[in-house]
Amino acid sequence: MTQPPTLTDRKALARHRTRARALPGHDDALFLHRLALDDLQERLNEVNKRFTSAAVVTAYPQIFADFPTSAMVPDDDLIALEPGAHDLVVHFMALHWANDPVGQLVQCRRALQPDGLCLVVLPGGRSLQELRACLAEAEAAVTGGLSPRVVPMGEIRDLGGLMQRAGFALPVADSLVQTVEYRSFPALLSDLRAAGETNALAARLRRFTRRAVLAKAADIYSDSYSTPEGRLAATAELVVLTGWAPHESQQQPLRPGSARSRLADALGVPEKPLKDG
């Protein structure tokens, strides 16, 4: 079987995360992570079930200080969770860096007890759309070519399909979109660096970006995405995936053709046959 190309240089990602934790702005740069955690806690409060053995898969354990867990593990290719040991698994702000996202989700499902819940939160496809566009235009103008700079982030429809492929029951995907404003282009890049989210793609250029590229990108960003107050707008999309480990007590889809009433009767409209072709 042909192996898919490696997306992420995991050693480079680990270096970036280690460097980020040592930066003075690291804690402030995790504001989206805290927003995501608040959203997850609200979702859990709405679930009619008490969880007693939660596990969290994340590179940011410090923000889970007040979250009751029985296991906190990093988002390694092989997740260090015992099969069937948990009734809740949270995969937090890391799936976009996975070389095998379906494999990560399968491991989460295997770590769940029957009827256990998995919650996954990650950046969605609209995240940093402005930065991607500006860097691409700037690099093409300055160097005449393009290189991988921002990790690809899936669209919500595709991400929801990953939960089905991983074997989860009752999968749901939804998103939360936020607009973040920065005082300057360097401030945006600084925030990404402090959060450990700089370029760790395996296919990235192995040299520093030319200053002319960054200067051109800054000019394009300012011209295209400035607010009336002169700040720079950046889109952040948080996608939340929800799925349950299969269990016989869960609602099951009906067998095709087993309906006992017609849709036309339910809608109160006449039924019309489809035309040939």
Coordinates of C-alpha atoms in Angstrom, one line a residue:
M1 CA 0.0 0.0 0.0
T2 CA 1.3 3.5 -0.9
Q3 CA 1.9 5.6 2.1
P4 CA 0.6 9.2 1.9
P5 CA 3.2 12.0 1.8
T6 CA 4.4 13.2 5.2
L7 CA 2.7 16.6 6.0
T8 CA 4.3 17.6 9.2
D9 CA 8.0 17.6 10.3
R10 CA 7.3 16.5 13.9
K11 CA 10.8 17.3 15.1
A12 CA 10.4 20.9 13.8
L13 CA 6.9 21.2 15.4
A14 CA 8.4 20.0 18.7
R15 CA 11.1 22.6 18.5
H16 CA 8.6 25.4 17.7
R17 CA 6.4 24.4 20.6
T18 CA 9.4 24.3 23.0
R19 CA 10.6 27.7 21.8
A20 CA 7.0 29.1 22.2
R21 CA 6.7 28.0 25.8
A22 CA 9.8 30.0 26.6
L23 CA 8.6 33.2 25.0
P24 CA 7.1 36.0 27.3
G25 CA 4.0 36.3 25.1
H26 CA 3.2 32.5 25.1
D27 CA 0.4 32.7 27.7
D28 CA -1.3 35.6 25.9
A29 CA -1.0 34.0 22.5
L30 CA -3.2 31.1 23.7
F31 CA -6.4 33.2 23.8
L32 CA -8.1 31.2 21.1
H33 CA -7.2 28.0 22.9
R34 CA -9.0 29.3 26.0
L35 CA -12.0 30.3 23.9
A36 CA -12.1 26.8 22.5
L37 CA -11.8 25.3 26.0
D38 CA -14.7 27.5 27.3
D39 CA -16.8 26.3 24.3
L40 CA -16.0 22.7 25.1
Q41 CA -17.0 23.0 28.7
E42 CA -20.3 24.6 27.7
R43 CA -20.9 21.6 25.4
L44 CA -20.1 19.1 28.2
N45 CA -22.5 20.9 30.6
E46 CA -25.3 20.3 28.0
V47 CA -24.6 16.5 27.8
N48 CA -26.9 14.5 30.0
K49 CA -24.0 12.3 31.2
R50 CA -21.5 12.4 34.0
F51 CA -17.9 11.7 32.9
T52 CA -15.5 10.2 35.4
S53 CA -12.5 9.2 33.4
A54 CA -11.6 12.0 30.9
A55 CA -8.5 12.0 28.8
V56 CA -7.1 15.0 27.0
V57 CA -4.8 14.9 23.9
T58 CA -3.0 18.2 23.5
A59 CA 0.2 20.1 23.3
Y60 CA -1.1 22.7 25.7
P61 CA -1.7 21.0 29.0
Q62 CA -1.3 24.2 31.0
I63 CA -4.7 25.5 30.1
F64 CA -6.4 22.4 31.4
A65 CA -5.4 23.1 35.0
D66 CA -9.0 23.3 36.1
F67 CA -10.3 20.5 33.9
P68 CA -10.8 17.2 35.6
T69 CA -8.8 14.5 33.8
S70 CA -7.4 11.1 34.5
A71 CA -4.9 11.3 31.6
M72 CA -3.1 14.1 29.8
V73 CA -1.0 13.0 26.8
P74 CA 0.7 14.8 23.8
D75 CA -0.6 14.5 20.3
D76 CA 2.1 12.0 19.2
D77 CA 1.6 9.8 16.1
L78 CA 0.9 7.0 18.6
I79 CA -1.3 8.4 21.4
A80 CA -0.5 7.1 24.8
L81 CA -4.0 6.1 25.9
E82 CA -5.1 2.7 27.2
P83 CA -7.8 1.1 25.0
G84 CA -11.3 1.2 26.6
A85 CA -10.1 3.2 29.6
H86 CA -12.0 6.5 29.2
D87 CA -15.6 7.7 28.9
L88 CA -14.4 11.0 27.4
V89 CA -11.6 11.9 25.1
V90 CA -10.8 15.5 24.1
H91 CA -8.4 16.0 21.2
F92 CA -7.5 19.6 21.5
M93 CA -6.0 22.1 18.9
A94 CA -3.6 19.6 17.4
L95 CA -5.3 17.5 14.7
H96 CA -4.4 20.0 11.9
W97 CA -0.7 18.9 12.4
A98 CA -1.4 15.2 12.3
N99 CA 0.2 13.2 9.5
D100 CA -2.7 10.7 9.8
P101 CA -5.8 12.5 11.2
V102 CA -8.1 9.5 10.7
G103 CA -5.6 7.3 12.6
Q104 CA -5.5 9.8 15.4
L105 CA -9.3 9.7 15.6
V106 CA -9.3 5.9 15.5
Q107 CA -6.9 5.8 18.4
C108 CA -9.3 8.2 20.3
R109 CA -12.2 5.9 19.6
R110 CA -10.3 2.8 20.8
A111 CA -9.5 4.6 24.0
L112 CA -13.2 5.1 24.7
Q113 CA -15.5 2.8 26.6
P114 CA -18.8 1.9 24.7
D115 CA -21.0 5.0 24.5
G116 CA -18.0 7.2 25.4
L117 CA -17.8 10.7 24.0
C118 CA -15.0 12.2 21.8
L119 CA -14.7 15.9 21.3
V120 CA -12.2 17.3 18.9
V121 CA -11.4 21.0 18.4
L122 CA -9.1 22.3 15.7
P123 CA -8.6 25.3 13.4
G124 CA -10.9 25.1 10.3
G125 CA -10.3 26.0 6.7
R126 CA -11.2 29.7 7.1
S127 CA -8.4 30.2 9.7
L128 CA -5.7 32.6 8.5
Q129 CA -7.2 32.9 5.1
E130 CA -6.0 36.4 4.8
L131 CA -2.4 35.5 5.7
R132 CA -2.3 32.6 3.3
A133 CA -3.5 34.8 0.4
C134 CA -1.1 37.6 1.2
L135 CA 2.0 35.4 1.6
A136 CA 1.2 33.6 -1.6
E137 CA 0.7 36.8 -3.6
A138 CA 3.9 38.3 -2.1
E139 CA 6.1 35.3 -2.7
A140 CA 4.9 35.0 -6.3
A141 CA 5.6 38.7 -6.9
V142 CA 9.0 38.7 -5.3
T143 CA 10.4 35.2 -6.2
G144 CA 8.2 34.1 -9.1
G145 CA 7.2 30.9 -7.2
L146 CA 5.3 29.5 -4.2
S147 CA 6.3 27.4 -1.3
P148 CA 4.3 25.7 1.5
R149 CA 3.9 28.2 4.4
V150 CA 0.7 27.6 6.3
V151 CA -0.5 24.1 7.3
P152 CA -3.6 23.1 5.3
M153 CA -6.8 23.2 7.4
G154 CA -9.8 21.2 6.4
E155 CA -13.3 22.4 5.6
I156 CA -16.0 21.6 8.0
R157 CA -17.7 19.1 5.7
D158 CA -14.5 17.1 5.1
L159 CA -13.6 17.2 8.8
G160 CA -17.0 15.8 9.8
G161 CA -16.5 12.9 7.4
L162 CA -13.3 12.0 9.2
M163 CA -15.4 11.1 12.3
Q164 CA -17.4 8.6 10.2
R165 CA -14.3 7.1 8.7
A166 CA -12.9 6.6 12.2
G167 CA -15.9 4.6 13.2
F168 CA -17.7 7.1 15.5
A169 CA -21.5 7.0 15.9
L170 CA -23.7 10.0 15.7
P171 CA -21.0 12.3 14.3
V172 CA -21.6 16.1 14.3
A173 CA -19.4 18.9 13.1
D174 CA -19.9 22.7 13.7
S175 CA -17.8 25.7 13.8
L176 CA -17.2 29.1 15.6
V177 CA -15.7 31.9 13.6
Q178 CA -13.9 34.8 15.2
T179 CA -12.3 37.9 13.7
V180 CA -9.1 38.9 15.6
E181 CA -7.5 42.3 15.1
Y182 CA -3.8 43.0 15.2
R183 CA -2.0 46.4 15.4
S184 CA 0.5 45.3 12.7
F185 CA 1.7 42.4 10.5
P186 CA 4.7 41.6 12.7
A187 CA 2.3 41.4 15.7
L188 CA 0.3 38.7 13.9
L189 CA 3.4 36.7 13.1
S190 CA 4.7 37.1 16.7
D191 CA 1.4 35.7 18.0
L192 CA 1.7 32.6 15.8
R193 CA 5.3 32.1 16.9
A194 CA 4.3 32.5 20.6
A195 CA 1.6 29.9 20.2
G196 CA 3.9 27.4 18.5
E197 CA 2.0 27.6 15.3
T198 CA 4.8 28.6 12.8
N199 CA 5.7 26.6 9.7
A200 CA 6.5 23.0 10.5
L201 CA 5.5 21.5 7.1
A202 CA 7.8 18.8 5.9
A203 CA 7.9 20.4 2.4
R204 CA 8.7 23.9 3.7
L205 CA 11.7 25.8 2.5
R206 CA 14.8 25.1 4.7
R207 CA 16.0 28.7 4.8
F208 CA 14.7 32.0 6.2
T209 CA 12.1 33.8 4.3
R210 CA 13.4 36.8 2.4
R211 CA 12.7 40.1 4.0
A212 CA 11.3 41.4 0.7
V213 CA 8.6 38.7 0.8
L214 CA 7.5 39.6 4.3
A215 CA 7.6 43.3 3.5
K216 CA 5.4 42.8 0.4
A217 CA 3.0 40.5 2.3
A218 CA 2.7 43.2 5.0
D219 CA 1.8 45.9 2.4
I220 CA -0.7 43.6 0.7
Y221 CA -2.3 42.7 4.1
S222 CA -2.5 46.4 5.1
D223 CA -4.1 47.3 1.7
S224 CA -6.6 44.4 1.7
Y225 CA -7.6 43.7 5.3
S226 CA -7.3 46.8 7.3
T227 CA -10.2 47.8 9.6
P228 CA -11.5 51.4 9.6
E229 CA -9.3 51.9 12.8
G230 CA -6.2 50.9 10.9
R231 CA -5.8 47.5 12.5
L232 CA -5.4 44.2 10.6
A233 CA -8.2 41.7 10.6
A234 CA -7.5 37.9 10.8
T235 CA -10.0 35.1 10.6
A236 CA -10.0 32.3 13.2
E237 CA -12.3 29.4 12.7
L238 CA -12.6 26.7 15.4
V239 CA -14.2 23.5 14.2
V240 CA -15.7 21.1 16.8
L241 CA -16.2 17.5 16.0
T242 CA -18.4 15.3 18.2
G243 CA -18.8 11.6 18.1
W244 CA -19.7 8.6 20.3
A245 CA -18.1 5.2 20.6
P246 CA -20.7 2.8 19.2
H247 CA -23.2 1.2 21.7
E248 CA -26.4 -0.8 21.2
S249 CA -28.4 1.8 23.3
Q250 CA -27.7 4.6 20.7
Q251 CA -30.3 5.6 18.1
Q252 CA -29.9 3.7 14.9
P253 CA -30.8 4.8 11.4
L254 CA -33.7 3.0 9.8
R255 CA -33.2 0.4 7.1
P256 CA -33.7 2.0 3.6
G257 CA -37.2 1.3 2.4
S258 CA -38.7 0.7 5.9
A259 CA -40.7 3.9 6.1
R260 CA -44.4 3.4 6.8
S261 CA -45.6 6.9 5.7
R262 CA -45.0 9.0 2.6
L263 CA -43.1 12.3 2.7
A264 CA -45.8 13.9 0.6
D265 CA -48.4 13.1 3.2
A266 CA -46.2 14.6 6.0
L267 CA -45.7 17.8 4.0
G268 CA -49.3 18.0 2.9
V269 CA -48.5 18.3 -0.8
P270 CA -49.4 16.1 -3.8
E271 CA -46.9 13.5 -4.9
K272 CA -45.6 13.8 -8.5
P273 CA -43.6 11.2 -10.3
L274 CA -40.2 12.1 -11.6
K275 CA -39.8 12.5 -15.3
D276 CA -37.8 10.0 -17.2
G277 CA -34.2 11.0 -17.5

